[in-house]
mmCIF file of C-alpha atoms in Angstrom:
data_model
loop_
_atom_site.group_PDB
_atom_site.id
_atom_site.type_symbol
_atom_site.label_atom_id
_atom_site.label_comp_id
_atom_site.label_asym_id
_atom_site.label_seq_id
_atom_site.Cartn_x
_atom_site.Cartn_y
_atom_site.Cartn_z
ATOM 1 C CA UNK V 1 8.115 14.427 -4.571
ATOM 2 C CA UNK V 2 8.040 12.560 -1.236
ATOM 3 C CA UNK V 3 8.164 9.070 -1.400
ATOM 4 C CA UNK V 4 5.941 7.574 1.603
ATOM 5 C CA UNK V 5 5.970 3.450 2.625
ATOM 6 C CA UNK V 6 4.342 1.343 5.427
ATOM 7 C CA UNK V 7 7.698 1.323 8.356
ATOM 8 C CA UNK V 8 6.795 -2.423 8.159
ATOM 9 C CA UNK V 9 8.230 -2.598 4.162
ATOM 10 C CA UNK V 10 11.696 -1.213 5.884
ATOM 11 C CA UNK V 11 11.697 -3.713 8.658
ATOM 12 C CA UNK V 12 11.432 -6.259 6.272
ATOM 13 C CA UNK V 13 13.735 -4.562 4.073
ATOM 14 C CA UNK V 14 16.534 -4.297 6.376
ATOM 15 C CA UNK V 15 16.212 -7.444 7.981
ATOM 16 C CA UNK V 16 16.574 -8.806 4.044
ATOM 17 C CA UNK V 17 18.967 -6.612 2.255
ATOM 18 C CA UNK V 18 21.865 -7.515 4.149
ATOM 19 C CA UNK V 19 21.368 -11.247 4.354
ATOM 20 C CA UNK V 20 23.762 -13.809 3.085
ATOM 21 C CA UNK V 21 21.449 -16.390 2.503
ATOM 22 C CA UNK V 22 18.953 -14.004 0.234
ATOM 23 C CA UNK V 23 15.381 -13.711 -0.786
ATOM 24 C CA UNK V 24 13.655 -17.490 -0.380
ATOM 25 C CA UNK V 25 11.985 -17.704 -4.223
ATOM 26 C CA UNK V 26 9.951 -20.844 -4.908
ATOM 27 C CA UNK V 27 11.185 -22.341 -7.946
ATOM 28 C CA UNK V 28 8.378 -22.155 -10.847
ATOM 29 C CA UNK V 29 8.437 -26.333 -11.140
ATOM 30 C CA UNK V 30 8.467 -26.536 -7.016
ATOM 31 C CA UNK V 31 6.641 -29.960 -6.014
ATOM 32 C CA UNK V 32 3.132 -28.859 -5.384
ATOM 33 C CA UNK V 33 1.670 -28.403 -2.010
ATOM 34 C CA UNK V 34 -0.015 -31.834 -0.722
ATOM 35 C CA UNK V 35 -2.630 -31.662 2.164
ATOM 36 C CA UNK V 36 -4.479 -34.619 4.077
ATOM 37 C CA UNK V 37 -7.656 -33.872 1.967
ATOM 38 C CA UNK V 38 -8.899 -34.834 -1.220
ATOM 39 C CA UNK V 39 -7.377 -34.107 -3.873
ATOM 40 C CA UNK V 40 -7.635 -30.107 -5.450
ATOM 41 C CA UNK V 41 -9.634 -30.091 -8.555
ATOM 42 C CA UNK V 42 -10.531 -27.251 -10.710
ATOM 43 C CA UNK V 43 -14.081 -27.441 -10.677
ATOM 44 C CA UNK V 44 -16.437 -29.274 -8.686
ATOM 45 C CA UNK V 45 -19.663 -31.027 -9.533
ATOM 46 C CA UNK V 46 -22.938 -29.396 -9.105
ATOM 47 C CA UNK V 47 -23.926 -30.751 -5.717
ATOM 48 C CA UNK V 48 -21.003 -31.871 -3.142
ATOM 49 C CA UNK V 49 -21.032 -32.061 0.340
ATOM 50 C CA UNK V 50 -18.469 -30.327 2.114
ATOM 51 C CA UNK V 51 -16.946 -29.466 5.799
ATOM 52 C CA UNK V 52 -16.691 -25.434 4.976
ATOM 53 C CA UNK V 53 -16.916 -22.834 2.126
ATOM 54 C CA UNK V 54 -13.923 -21.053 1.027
ATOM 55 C CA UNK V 55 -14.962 -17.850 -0.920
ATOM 56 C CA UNK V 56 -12.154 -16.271 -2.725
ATOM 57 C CA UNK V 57 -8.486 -18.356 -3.529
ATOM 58 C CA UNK V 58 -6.342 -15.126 -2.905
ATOM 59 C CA UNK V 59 -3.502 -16.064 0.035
ATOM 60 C CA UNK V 60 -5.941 -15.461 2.815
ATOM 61 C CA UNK V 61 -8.402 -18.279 1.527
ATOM 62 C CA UNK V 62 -5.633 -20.389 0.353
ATOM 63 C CA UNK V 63 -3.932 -20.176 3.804
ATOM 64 C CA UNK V 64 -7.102 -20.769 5.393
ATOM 65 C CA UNK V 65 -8.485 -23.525 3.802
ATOM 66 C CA UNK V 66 -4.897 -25.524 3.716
ATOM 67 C CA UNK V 67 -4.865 -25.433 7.486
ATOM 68 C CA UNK V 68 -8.285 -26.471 7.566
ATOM 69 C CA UNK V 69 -7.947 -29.546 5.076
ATOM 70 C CA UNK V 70 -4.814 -30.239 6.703
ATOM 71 C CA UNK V 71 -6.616 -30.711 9.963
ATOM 72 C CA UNK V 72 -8.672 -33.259 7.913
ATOM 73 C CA UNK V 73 -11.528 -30.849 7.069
ATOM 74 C CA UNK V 74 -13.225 -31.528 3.228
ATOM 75 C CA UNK V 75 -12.697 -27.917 1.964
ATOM 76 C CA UNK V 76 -14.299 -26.571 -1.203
ATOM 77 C CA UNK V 77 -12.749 -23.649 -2.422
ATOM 78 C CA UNK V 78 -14.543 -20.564 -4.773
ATOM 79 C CA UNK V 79 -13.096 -18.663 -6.917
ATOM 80 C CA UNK V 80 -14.154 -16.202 -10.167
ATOM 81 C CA UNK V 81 -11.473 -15.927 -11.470
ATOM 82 C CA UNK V 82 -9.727 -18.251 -14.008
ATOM 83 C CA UNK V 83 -6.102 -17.867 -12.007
ATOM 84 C CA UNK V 84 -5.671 -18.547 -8.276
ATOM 85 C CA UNK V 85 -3.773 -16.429 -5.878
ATOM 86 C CA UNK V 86 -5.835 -13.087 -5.879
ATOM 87 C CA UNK V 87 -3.672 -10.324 -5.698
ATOM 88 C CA UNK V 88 -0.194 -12.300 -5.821
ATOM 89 C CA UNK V 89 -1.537 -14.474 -8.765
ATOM 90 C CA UNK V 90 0.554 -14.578 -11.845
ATOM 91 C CA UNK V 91 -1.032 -14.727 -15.391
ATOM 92 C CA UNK V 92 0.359 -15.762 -18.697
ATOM 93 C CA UNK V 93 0.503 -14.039 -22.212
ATOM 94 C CA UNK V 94 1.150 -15.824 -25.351
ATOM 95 C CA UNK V 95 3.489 -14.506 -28.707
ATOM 96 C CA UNK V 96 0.209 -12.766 -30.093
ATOM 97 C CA UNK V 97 -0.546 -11.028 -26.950
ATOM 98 C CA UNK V 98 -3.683 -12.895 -25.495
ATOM 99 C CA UNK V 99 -3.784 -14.083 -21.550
ATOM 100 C CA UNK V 100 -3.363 -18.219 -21.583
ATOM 101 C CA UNK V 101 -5.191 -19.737 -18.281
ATOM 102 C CA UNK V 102 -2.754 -22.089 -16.060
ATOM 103 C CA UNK V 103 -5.668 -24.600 -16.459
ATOM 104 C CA UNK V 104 -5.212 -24.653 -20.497
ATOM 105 C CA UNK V 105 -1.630 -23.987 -20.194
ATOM 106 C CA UNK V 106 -0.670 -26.782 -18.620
ATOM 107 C CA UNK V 107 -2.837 -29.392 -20.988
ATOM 108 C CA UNK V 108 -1.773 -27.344 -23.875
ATOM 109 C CA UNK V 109 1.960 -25.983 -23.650
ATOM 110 C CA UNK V 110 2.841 -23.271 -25.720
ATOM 111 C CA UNK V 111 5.765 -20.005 -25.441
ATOM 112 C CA UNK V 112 4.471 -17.814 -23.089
ATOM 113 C CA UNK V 113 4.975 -14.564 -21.232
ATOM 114 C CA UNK V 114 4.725 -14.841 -17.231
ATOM 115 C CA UNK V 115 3.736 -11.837 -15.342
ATOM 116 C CA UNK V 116 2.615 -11.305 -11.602
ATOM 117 C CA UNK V 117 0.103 -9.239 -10.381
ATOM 118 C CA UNK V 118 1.457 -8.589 -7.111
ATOM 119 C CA UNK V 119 4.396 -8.819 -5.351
ATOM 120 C CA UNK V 120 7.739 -9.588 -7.165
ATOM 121 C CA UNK V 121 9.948 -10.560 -4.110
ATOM 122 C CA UNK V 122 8.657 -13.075 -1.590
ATOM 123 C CA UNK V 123 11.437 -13.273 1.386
ATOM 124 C CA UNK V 124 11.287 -15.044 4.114
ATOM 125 C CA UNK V 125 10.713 -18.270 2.770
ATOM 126 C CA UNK V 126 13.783 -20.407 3.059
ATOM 127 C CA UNK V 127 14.431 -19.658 6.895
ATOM 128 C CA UNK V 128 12.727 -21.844 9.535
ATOM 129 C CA UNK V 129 12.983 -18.598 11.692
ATOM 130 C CA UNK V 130 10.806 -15.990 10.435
ATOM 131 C CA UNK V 131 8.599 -13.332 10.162
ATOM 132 C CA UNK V 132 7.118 -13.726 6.758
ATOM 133 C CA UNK V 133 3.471 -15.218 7.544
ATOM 134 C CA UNK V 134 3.128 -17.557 4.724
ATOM 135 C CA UNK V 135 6.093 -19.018 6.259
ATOM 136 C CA UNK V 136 4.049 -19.810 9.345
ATOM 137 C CA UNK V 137 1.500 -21.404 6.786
ATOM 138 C CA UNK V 138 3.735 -23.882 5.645
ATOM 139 C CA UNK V 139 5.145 -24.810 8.558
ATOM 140 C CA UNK V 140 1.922 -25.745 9.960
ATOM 141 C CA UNK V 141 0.356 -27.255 7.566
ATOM 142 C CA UNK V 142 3.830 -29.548 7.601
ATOM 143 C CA UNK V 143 4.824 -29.790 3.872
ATOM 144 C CA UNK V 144 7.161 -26.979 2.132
ATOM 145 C CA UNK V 145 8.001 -26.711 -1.406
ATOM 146 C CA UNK V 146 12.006 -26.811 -2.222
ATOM 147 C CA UNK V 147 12.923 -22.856 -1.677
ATOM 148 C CA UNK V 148 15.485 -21.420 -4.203
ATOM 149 C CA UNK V 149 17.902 -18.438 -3.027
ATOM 150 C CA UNK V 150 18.570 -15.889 -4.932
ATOM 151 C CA UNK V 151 22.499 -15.880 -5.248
ATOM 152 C CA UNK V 152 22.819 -12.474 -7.303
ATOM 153 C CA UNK V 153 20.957 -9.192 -7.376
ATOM 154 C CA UNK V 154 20.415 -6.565 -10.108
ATOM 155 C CA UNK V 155 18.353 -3.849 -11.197
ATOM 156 C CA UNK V 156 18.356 -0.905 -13.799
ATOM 157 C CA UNK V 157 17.995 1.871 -12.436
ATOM 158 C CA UNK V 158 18.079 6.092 -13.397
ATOM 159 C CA UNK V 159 21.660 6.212 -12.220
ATOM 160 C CA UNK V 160 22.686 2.910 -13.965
ATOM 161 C CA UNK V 161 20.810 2.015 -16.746
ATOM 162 C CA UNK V 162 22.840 -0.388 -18.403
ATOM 163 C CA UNK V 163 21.897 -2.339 -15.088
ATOM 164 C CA UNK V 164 24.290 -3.964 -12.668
ATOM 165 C CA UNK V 165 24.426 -7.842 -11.113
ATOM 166 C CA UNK V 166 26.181 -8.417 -7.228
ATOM 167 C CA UNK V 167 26.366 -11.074 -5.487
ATOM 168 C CA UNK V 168 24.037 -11.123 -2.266
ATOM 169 C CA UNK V 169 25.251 -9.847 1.399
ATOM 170 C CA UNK V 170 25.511 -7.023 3.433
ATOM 171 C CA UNK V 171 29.316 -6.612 2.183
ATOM 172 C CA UNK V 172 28.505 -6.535 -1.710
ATOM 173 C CA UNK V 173 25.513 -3.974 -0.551
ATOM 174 C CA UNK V 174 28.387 -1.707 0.698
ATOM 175 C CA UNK V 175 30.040 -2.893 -2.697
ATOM 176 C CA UNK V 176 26.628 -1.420 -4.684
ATOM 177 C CA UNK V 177 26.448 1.814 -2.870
ATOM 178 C CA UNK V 178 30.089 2.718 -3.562
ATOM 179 C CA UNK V 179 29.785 1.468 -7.095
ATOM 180 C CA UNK V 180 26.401 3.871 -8.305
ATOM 181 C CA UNK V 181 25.907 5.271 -5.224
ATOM 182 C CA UNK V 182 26.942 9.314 -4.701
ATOM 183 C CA UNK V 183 29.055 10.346 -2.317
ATOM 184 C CA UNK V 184 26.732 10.151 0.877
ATOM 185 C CA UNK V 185 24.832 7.140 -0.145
ATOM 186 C CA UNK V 186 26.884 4.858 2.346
ATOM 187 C CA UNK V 187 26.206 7.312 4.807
ATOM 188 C CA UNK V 188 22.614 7.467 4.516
ATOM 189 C CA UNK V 189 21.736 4.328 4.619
ATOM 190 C CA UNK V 190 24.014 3.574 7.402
ATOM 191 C CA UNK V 191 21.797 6.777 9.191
ATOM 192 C CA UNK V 192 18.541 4.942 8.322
ATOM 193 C CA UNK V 193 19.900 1.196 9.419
ATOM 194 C CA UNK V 194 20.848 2.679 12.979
ATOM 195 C CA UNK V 195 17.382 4.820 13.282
ATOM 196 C CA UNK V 196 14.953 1.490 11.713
ATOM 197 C CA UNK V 197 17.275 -1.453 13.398
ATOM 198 C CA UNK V 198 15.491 -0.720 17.142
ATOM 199 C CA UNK V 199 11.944 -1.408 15.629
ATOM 200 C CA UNK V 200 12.736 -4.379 13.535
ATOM 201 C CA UNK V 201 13.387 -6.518 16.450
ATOM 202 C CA UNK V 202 9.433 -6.109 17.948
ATOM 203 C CA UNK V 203 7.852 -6.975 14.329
ATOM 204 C CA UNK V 204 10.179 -9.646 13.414
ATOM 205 C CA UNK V 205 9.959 -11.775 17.056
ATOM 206 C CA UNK V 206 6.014 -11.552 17.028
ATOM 207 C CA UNK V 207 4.532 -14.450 14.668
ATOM 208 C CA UNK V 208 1.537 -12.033 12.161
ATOM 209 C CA UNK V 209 -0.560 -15.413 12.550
ATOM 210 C CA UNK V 210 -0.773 -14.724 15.834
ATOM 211 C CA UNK V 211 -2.385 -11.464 15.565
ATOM 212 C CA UNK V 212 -6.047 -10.739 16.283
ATOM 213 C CA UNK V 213 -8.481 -8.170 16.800
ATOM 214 C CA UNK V 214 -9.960 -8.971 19.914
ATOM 215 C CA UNK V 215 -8.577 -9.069 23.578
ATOM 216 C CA UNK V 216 -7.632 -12.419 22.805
ATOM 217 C CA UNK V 217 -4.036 -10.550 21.567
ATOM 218 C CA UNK V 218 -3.074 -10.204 24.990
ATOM 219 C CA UNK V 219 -2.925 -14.277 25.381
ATOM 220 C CA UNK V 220 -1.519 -15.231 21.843
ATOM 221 C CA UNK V 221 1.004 -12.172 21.827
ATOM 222 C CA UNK V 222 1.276 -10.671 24.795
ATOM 223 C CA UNK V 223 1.641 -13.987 27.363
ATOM 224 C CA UNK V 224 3.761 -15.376 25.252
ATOM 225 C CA UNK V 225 6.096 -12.621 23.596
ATOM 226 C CA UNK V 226 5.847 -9.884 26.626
ATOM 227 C CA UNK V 227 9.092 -8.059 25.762
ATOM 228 C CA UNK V 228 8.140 -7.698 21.827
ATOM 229 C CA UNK V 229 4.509 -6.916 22.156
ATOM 230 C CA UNK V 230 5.305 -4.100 24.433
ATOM 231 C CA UNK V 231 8.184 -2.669 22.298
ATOM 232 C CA UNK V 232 5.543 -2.808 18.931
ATOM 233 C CA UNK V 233 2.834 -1.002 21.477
ATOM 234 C CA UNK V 234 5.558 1.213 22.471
ATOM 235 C CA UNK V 235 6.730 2.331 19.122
ATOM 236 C CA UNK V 236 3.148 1.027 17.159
ATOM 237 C CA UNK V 237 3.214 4.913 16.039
ATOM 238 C CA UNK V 238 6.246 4.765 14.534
ATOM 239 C CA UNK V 239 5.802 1.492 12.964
ATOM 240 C CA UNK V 240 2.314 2.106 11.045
ATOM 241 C CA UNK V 241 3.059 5.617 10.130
ATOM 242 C CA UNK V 242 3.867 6.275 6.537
ATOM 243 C CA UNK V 243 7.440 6.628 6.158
ATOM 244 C CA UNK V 244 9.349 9.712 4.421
ATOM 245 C CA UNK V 245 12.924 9.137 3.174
ATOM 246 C CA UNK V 246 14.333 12.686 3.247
ATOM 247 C CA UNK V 247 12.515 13.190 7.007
ATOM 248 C CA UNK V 248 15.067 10.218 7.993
ATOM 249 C CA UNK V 249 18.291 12.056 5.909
ATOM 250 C CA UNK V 250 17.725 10.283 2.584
ATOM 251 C CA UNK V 251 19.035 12.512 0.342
ATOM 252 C CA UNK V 252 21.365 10.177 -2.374
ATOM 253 C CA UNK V 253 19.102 9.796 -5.650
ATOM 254 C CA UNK V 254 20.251 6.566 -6.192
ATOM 255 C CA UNK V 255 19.952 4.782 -2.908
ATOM 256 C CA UNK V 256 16.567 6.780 -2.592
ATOM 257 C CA UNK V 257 15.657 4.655 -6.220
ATOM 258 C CA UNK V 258 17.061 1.066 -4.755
ATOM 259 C CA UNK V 259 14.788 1.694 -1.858
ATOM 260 C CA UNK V 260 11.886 2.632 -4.131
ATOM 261 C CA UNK V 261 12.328 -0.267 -6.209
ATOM 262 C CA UNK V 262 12.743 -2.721 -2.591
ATOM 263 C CA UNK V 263 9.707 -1.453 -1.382
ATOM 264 C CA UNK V 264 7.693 -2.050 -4.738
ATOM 265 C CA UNK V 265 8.850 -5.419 -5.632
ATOM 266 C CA UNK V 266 8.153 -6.312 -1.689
ATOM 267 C CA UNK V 267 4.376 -4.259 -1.468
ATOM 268 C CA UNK V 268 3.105 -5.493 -5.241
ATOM 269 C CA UNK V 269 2.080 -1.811 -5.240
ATOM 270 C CA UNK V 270 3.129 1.835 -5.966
ATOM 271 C CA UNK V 271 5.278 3.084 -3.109
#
């Protein structure tokens, strides 16, 4: 079976992998985002007068109307569903199996279960240089929740499945692949580093919220990042194309299940 991923999953992944400092992970009791603007409530009365509609409290909308209240905008935002975050959201189960909303969790505490929906792995978050776009969220709306790094890493995998626990950095990576690894795994992945490396460094220097769909990308990228927005039109083939494993010399089934897992835990979806 061929195992297929966006190239932008492995730019991410190989910008992360090998960094000391880890995967930024908000801590579940991080102080609470506060914007210029009244104050969030859960529901809002039947008539209210507001600067702009939100529809939908998935990241997008979320991102979108923070800016906007943070500007000093009254934003209402809509949502269906009784957990916020769309795709990303987390949801809770209690001991007899039945989902617990956030909004009666928290005036009602009780043992719970915490799942996400979506991703499991946000990185990105804890550096003030980056490419993650939520980053870029934060940082202009001008408040940031205290960002936890991960210190370790583990995972049970086919070829361990009694599990394993490292501590972070490119070094104990090496460490990992010698450990479970078979006997080309360190040369695999040094074969994919050397072939991915090259188009990290276009993705990673242009800022996503500066993308758009209109010629208006040639002033917000291309003006101001010239040598990185020609090198991601250059190699914009390469980057969007799905991306095959064995094709790039793959062939070690464990590192070929590390990068699986990676790509899952950083996607929130089936690689």
């Amino acid at each position: 079976q061929i195992r297929t991923y966006p190239m932008t999953t492995f730019a991410a992944l190989l910008i992360s992998l090998p960094s000391a400092a880890g995967f930024g992970l908000a801590p579940a009791h991080a102080p609470p985002l506060r914007l210029r603007a009244p104050a969030v409530r859960a529901c809002a009365p039947a008539s209210e007068e507001v600067d702009v509609v939100v529809v939908g409290a998935g990241l997008g909308g979320l991102s979108c109307a923070g800016l906007l209240a943070s500007q000093g905008l009254k934003v209402a935002v809509l949502e269906s569903h009784y957990e916020i975050g769309g795709c990303a959201h987390e949801f809770n189960v209690n001991m007899d199996g039945k989902p617990v909303p956030s909004e009666l969790l928290a005036k009602k505490p009780q043992p719970v279960f915490k799942f996400e929906a979506g991703p499991s792995l946000y990185s990105g978050l804890s550096a003030d240089a980056s490419p993650n776009p939520l980053k870029h969220i934060f940082q202009m709306v001008g408040e940031e929740p205290e960002w936890i790094n991960y210190d370790t890493w583990g995972a049970h995998l086919p070829e361990v499945p009694e599990g394993y626990e490292l501590s972070i950095g490119a070094e104990n990576f090496m460490e990992i692949l010698r450990r479970y690894g078979g006997p080309t795994a360190r040369e695999d992945w040094d074969r994919l580093a050397e072939q991915l490396m090259p188009l990290t460094k276009g993705v990673t220097a242009l800022p996503s919220t500066a993308v758009r769909g209109d010629a208006g990308v040639l002033l917000t990228l291309g003006a101001r990042y010239p040598r990185a927005f020609l090198d991601v039109i250059l190699n914009a083939q390469k980057i969007t194309a799905p991306f095959d494993l064995e094709a790039y010399g793959v062939r070690d089934p464990f590192l070929k299940n590390y990068l699986d897992l990676i790509a899952f835990l950083l996607q929130g979806l089936p690689s």
